[in-house]
Each structure stands twice: as C-alpha cells, then as structure tokens.
Coordinates of C-alpha atoms in Angstrom, one line a residue:
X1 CA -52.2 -19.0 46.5
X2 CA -51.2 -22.0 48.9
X3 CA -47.7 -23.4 49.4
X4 CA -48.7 -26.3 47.5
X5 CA -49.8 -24.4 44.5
X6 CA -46.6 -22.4 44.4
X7 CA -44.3 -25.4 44.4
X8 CA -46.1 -27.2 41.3
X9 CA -45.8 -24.2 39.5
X10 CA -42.1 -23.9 40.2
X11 CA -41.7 -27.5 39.3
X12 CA -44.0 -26.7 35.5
X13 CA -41.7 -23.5 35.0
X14 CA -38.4 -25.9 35.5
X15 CA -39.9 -28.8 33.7
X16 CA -40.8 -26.3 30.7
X17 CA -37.2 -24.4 30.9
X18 CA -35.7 -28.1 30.9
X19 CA -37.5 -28.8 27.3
X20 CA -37.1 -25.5 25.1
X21 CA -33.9 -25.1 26.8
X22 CA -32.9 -21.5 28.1
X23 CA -30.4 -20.4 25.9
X24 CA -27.0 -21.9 28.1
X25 CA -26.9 -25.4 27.4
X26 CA -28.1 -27.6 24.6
X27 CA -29.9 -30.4 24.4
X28 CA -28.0 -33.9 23.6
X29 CA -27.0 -34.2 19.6
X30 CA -27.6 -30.9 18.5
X31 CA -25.1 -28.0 17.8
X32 CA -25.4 -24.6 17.9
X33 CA -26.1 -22.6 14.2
X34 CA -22.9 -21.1 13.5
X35 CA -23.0 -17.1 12.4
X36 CA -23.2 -16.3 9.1
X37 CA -20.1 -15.7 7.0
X38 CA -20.5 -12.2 6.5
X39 CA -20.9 -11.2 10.5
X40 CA -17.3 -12.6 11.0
X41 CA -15.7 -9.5 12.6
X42 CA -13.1 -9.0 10.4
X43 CA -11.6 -5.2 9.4
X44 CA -8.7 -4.3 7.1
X45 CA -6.7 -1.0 6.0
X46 CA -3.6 0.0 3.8
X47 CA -1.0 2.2 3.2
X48 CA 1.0 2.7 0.1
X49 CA 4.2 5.3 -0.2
X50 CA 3.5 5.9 -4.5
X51 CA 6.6 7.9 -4.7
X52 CA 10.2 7.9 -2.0
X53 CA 12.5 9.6 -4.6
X54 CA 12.1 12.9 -2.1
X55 CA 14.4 10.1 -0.2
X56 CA 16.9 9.8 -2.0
X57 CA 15.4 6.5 -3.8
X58 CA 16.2 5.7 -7.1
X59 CA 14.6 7.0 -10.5
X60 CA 13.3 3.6 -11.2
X61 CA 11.6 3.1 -8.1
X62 CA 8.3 1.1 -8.4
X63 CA 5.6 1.2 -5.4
X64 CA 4.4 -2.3 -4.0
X65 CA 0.7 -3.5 -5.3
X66 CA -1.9 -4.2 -2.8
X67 CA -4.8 -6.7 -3.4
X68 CA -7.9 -7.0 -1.2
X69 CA -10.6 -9.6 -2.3
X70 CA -13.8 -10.6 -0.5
X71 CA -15.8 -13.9 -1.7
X72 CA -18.3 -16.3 0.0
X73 CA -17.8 -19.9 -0.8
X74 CA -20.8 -21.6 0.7
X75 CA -20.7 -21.1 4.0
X76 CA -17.2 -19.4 4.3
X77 CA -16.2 -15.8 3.7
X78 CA -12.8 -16.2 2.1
X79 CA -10.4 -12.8 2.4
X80 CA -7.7 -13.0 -0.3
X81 CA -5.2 -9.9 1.2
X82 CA -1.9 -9.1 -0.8
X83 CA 1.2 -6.7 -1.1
X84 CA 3.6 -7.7 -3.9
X85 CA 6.2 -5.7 -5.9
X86 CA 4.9 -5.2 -9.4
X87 CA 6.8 -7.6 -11.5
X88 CA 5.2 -10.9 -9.7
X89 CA 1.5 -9.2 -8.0
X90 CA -0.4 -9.5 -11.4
X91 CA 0.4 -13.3 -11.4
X92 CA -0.6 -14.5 -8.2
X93 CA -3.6 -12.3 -8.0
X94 CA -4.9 -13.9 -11.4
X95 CA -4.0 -17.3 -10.0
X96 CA -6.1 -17.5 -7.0
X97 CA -9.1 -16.2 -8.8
X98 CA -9.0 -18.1 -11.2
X99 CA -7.7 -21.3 -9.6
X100 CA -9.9 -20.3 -6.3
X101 CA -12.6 -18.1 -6.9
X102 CA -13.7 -18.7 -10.4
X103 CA -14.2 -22.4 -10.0
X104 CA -17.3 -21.9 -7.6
X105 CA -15.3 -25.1 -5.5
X106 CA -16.9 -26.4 -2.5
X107 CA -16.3 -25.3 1.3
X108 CA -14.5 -29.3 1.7
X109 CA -12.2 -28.1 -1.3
X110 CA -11.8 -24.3 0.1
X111 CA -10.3 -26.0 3.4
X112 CA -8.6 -28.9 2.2
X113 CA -6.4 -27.0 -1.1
X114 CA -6.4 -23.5 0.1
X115 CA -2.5 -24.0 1.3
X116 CA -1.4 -25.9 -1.8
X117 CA -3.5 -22.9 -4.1
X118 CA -1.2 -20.6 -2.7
X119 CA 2.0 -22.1 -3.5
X120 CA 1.3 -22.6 -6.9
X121 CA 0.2 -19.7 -7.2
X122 CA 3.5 -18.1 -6.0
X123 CA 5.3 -20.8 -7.7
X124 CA 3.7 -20.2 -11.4
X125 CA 4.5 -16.8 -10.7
X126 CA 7.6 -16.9 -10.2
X127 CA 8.1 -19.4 -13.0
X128 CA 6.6 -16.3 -15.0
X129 CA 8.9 -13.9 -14.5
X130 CA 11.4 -15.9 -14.7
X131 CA 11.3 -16.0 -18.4
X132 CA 11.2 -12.2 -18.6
X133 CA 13.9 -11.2 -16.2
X134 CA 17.6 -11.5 -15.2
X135 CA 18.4 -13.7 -13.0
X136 CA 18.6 -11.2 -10.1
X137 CA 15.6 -9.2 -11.0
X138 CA 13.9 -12.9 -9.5
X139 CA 15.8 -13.0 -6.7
X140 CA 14.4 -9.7 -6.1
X141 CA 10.8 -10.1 -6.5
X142 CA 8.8 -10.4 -3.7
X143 CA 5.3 -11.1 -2.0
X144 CA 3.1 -11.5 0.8
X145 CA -0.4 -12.8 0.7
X146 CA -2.9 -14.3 3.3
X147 CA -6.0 -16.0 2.9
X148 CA -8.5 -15.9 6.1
X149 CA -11.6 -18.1 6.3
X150 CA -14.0 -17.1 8.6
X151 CA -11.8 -15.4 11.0
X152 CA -11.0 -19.0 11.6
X153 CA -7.9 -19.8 9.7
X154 CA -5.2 -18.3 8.5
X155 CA -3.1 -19.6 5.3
X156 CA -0.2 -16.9 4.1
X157 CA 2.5 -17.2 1.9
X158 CA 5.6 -14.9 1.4
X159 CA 8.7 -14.6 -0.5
X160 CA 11.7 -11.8 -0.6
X161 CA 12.2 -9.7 1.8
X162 CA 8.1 -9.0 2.1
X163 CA 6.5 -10.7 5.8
X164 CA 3.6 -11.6 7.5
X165 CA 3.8 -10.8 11.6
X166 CA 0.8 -11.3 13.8
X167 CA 0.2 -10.2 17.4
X168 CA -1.2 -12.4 19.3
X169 CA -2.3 -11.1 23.0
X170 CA 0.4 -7.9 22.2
X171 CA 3.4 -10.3 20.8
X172 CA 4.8 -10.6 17.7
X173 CA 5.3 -13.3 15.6
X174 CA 6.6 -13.9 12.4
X175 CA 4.7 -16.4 10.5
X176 CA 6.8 -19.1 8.5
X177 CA 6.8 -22.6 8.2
X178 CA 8.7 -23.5 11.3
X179 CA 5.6 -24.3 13.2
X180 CA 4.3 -27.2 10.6
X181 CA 7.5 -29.5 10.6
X182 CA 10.6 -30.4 12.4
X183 CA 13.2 -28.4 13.3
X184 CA 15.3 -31.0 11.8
X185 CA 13.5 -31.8 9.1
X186 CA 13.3 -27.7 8.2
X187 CA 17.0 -27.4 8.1
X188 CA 17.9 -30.7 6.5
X189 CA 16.1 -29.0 3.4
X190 CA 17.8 -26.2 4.1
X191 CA 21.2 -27.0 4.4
X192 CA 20.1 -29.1 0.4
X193 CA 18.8 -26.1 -1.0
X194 CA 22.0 -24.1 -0.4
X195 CA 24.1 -27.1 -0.9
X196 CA 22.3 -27.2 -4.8
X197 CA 23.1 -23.2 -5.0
X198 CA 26.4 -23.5 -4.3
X199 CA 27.0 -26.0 -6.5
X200 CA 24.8 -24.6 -9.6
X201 CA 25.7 -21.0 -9.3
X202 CA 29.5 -21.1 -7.8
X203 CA 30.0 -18.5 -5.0
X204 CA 26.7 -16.5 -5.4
X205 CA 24.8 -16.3 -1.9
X206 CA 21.3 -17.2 -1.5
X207 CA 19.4 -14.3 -0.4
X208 CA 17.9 -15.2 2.7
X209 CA 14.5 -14.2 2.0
X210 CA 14.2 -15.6 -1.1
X211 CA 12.7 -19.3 -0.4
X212 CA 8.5 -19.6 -0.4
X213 CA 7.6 -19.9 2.7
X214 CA 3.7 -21.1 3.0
X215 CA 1.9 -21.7 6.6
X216 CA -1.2 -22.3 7.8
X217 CA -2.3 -21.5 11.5
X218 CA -5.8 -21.2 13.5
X219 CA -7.0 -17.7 14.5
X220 CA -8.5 -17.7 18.1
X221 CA -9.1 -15.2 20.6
X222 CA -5.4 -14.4 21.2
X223 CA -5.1 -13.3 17.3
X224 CA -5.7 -9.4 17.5
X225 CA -4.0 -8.3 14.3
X226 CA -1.9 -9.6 11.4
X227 CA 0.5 -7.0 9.6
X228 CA 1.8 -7.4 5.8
X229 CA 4.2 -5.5 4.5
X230 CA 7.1 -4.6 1.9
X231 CA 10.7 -4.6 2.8
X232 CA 10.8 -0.7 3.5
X233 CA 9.1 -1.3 6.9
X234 CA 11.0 -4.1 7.9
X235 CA 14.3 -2.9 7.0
X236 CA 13.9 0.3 9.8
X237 CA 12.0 -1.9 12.0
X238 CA 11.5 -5.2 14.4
X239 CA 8.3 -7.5 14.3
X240 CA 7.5 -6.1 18.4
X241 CA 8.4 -2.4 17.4
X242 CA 5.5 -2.4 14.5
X243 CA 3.1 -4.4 16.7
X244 CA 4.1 -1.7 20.0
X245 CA 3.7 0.9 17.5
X246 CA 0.2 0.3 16.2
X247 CA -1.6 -1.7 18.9
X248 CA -3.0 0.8 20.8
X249 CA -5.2 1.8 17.0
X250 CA -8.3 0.4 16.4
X251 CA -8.7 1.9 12.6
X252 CA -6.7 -0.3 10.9
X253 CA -6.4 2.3 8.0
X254 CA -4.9 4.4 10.8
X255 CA -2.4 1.7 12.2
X256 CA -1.6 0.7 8.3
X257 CA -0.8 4.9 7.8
X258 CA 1.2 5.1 11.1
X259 CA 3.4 2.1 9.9
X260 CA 4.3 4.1 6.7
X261 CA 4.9 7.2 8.3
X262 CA 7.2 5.8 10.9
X263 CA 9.1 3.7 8.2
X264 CA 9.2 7.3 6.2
X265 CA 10.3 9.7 9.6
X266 CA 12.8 6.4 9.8
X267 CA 14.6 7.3 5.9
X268 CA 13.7 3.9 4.5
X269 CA 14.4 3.9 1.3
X270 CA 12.6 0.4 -0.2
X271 CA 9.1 0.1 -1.5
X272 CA 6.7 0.8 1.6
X273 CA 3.4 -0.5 1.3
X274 CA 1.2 -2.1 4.5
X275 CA -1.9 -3.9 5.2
X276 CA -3.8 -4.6 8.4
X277 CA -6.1 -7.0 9.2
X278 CA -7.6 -6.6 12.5
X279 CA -9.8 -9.7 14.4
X280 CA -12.5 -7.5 16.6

C-alpha cells in the first residue's frame, strides 16, 4: 500500500468517526439518554432498638416506626424514607401515598409539589394528633422523612428532636431550612413564633425542636450518605461523631446497626431507630 493510499484512508476513518461520533462528544442539539430510573445507585438500611427497658427506660416506652417506599413516577424513581415515633408515623405515611403516590401525578408535578407534599403532610399530622393528645404529648411527637428522586434531589422534613445529617465528602451536615432563606428573614420568624408562645401559653418554653423544618437540596458527587434518626442517637452523639463512626461501612444495614449499638454501649435511654441511605 502507497503513502497516498494510507492517508485517504486515514482521512475516510476520521471523516466516518466525525459522523457516528465516537462515544466522547456529541453532535450539536442532541443530548445524551439519561439512565433509567431504576439503575440510580441508591442503597438503604435500618436499625430499630424494639425494647431499652434493660436500660433503665420507662414501662411505657414505644420504639420509633420506620417507612421505606420505592415508586416510579415516569421517568423518576421516588424513595419515600421515614422514622417517626408512633403517635404521628401512620399519618404522614398515609399522606404521601395517598397525596403522592396514589394520584399517578406527572414527573412536572413530582418536582414542582414534592416539598410542599411533605409539609402537609407533617402538618395534617400533627393537626391529627392534636385532637387526641395533651398538649405535651404534641410537643413530643416527632419525625423525620426524606424523599430522593433519582439520586438527584433531596426533599426531607423533620420535627422534634428526630434529624436528618448528610455527609458530604466525610462532613457533616445537618439539614434544615437555613440554606433556602435569609438569615434574617429565618430569625425574624423566629423571634414571632416565640413572641406568639409566650404570649398564648405564659412562661412555657418552646422546645427547640419542635418547629417543621422542610428543605430541599441537590445530591451530587460530594453526597456519600444521609443518616435519619430518633432522638436516642442524637442525644449520646454529634452529627461528625455518627458520620466518623460509620463512614468507613459500605453496608448500610451494617452502618445503620453500628449507629444503634453505639448509642446502646453509650446508655441512651430514648427511642433508637436509624436509617441509611448511601449514594454509590
């Protein structure tokens, strides 16, 4: 083969590579397909403590629910995760399915109302119990949900002394609402809701975990693991303690069990329930 024959052969190999494209670049308006829904690489475990009166808890002690709930909508898989006390778990759960899953919605509607589904549903929940209870069996029910979409977003909601922490490249943080307003604006309405407390129920002190809290965030490729759980975790330890303490696990059953444990070794002696959510 000459020189010239090998060169117009080289040119026909670019010129075809340039047309059906070679997998690195694509052509001018057109987009990549996105994965399906169900190979978004998203794993999940839980722990729950059924019984701490060996702790010295009380005879009336009641274990935490946990919820896990997998259902396509179109184009999105929707994970509906939650760990609630039992007085206020039954009505959220039945809310989002019915409110969310039931109504076959769209993937527009999924994305657009998913954040404002989860605080009714928290808020008709509440609203529930409320005529049941005493007053300070409400203050005392609690609740932590999240929603994920396609390992893509995150919506969560909590209430009481139940949180959501994610770790994102090995740090903690504690979800709330801080990040979608002002800092100003956050404790304007604040300072009001205590202000309206004070004033309707005398010298009785807000407990501090008692306001909704509802956020919604991105998940990207810093988002390793999220961690919800009951107050008996968080009352023996910090958000970076839990993260340090399960990071190095890849089973997330594993990491949710190690959680327990520790808060166990550690004499808590409120409801213990965890759930992990790991982003591979």
């Amino acid at each position: 083969m000459g020189l010239k024959d090998l060169h117009l052969k080289l040119k026909a190999f670019r010129l075809r590579r340039f047309l059906i494209g070679d997998g690195k670049r694509k052509k001018k308006g057109t987009e990549f397909t996105r994965r399906p829904s169900w190979m978004m690489p998203v794993s999940h475990g839980y722990y729950v403590v059924e019984d701490q009166s060996f702790r010295g808890g009380s005879d009336d002690f009641e274990s935490s629910s946990v919820v896990v709930q997998r259902e396509p909508v179109g184009d999105i898989e929707c994970w509906f995760f939650g760990v609630s006390d039992n007085q206020i778990a039954d009505g959220i759960h039945k809310y989002i399915q019915s409110h969310l899953f039931s109504k076959n919605p769209n993937e527009a509607q999924v994305r657009r109302n998913s954040k404002e589904i989860m605080r009714k549903a928290y808020l008709c929940a509440r609203a529930k119990i409320r005529e049941t209870y005493e007053a300070d069996e409400i203050w005392r029910a609690g609740s932590v949900s999240v929603l994920v979409m396609n390992a893509e977003k995150l919506v969560t909601a909590y209430m009481g002394d139940y949180r959501a922490v994610v770790c994102r490249n090995g740090v903690a943080h504690q979800i709330s609402s801080w990040d979608q307003q002002s800092g100003k604006r956050h404790w304007s309405r604040r300072l009001m809701s205590v202000r309206i407390l004070g004033f309707n129920l005398g010298k009785a002190k807000q407990p501090r975990g008692s306001e909704l809290v509802i956020a919604a965030e991105r998940i990207d490729s810093s988002t390793e693991f999220v961690i919800i759980a009951s107050p008996g975790i968080w009352e023996v330890m910090q958000n970076q303690e839990a993260v340090n303490l399960i990071r190095h696990l890849e089973d997330p059953k594993e990491a949710a069990g190690c959680l327990a444990k520790e808060a166990l070794n550690r004499m808590s002696k409120s409801s213990i329930a965890c759930l992990i959510i790991h982003f591979d």
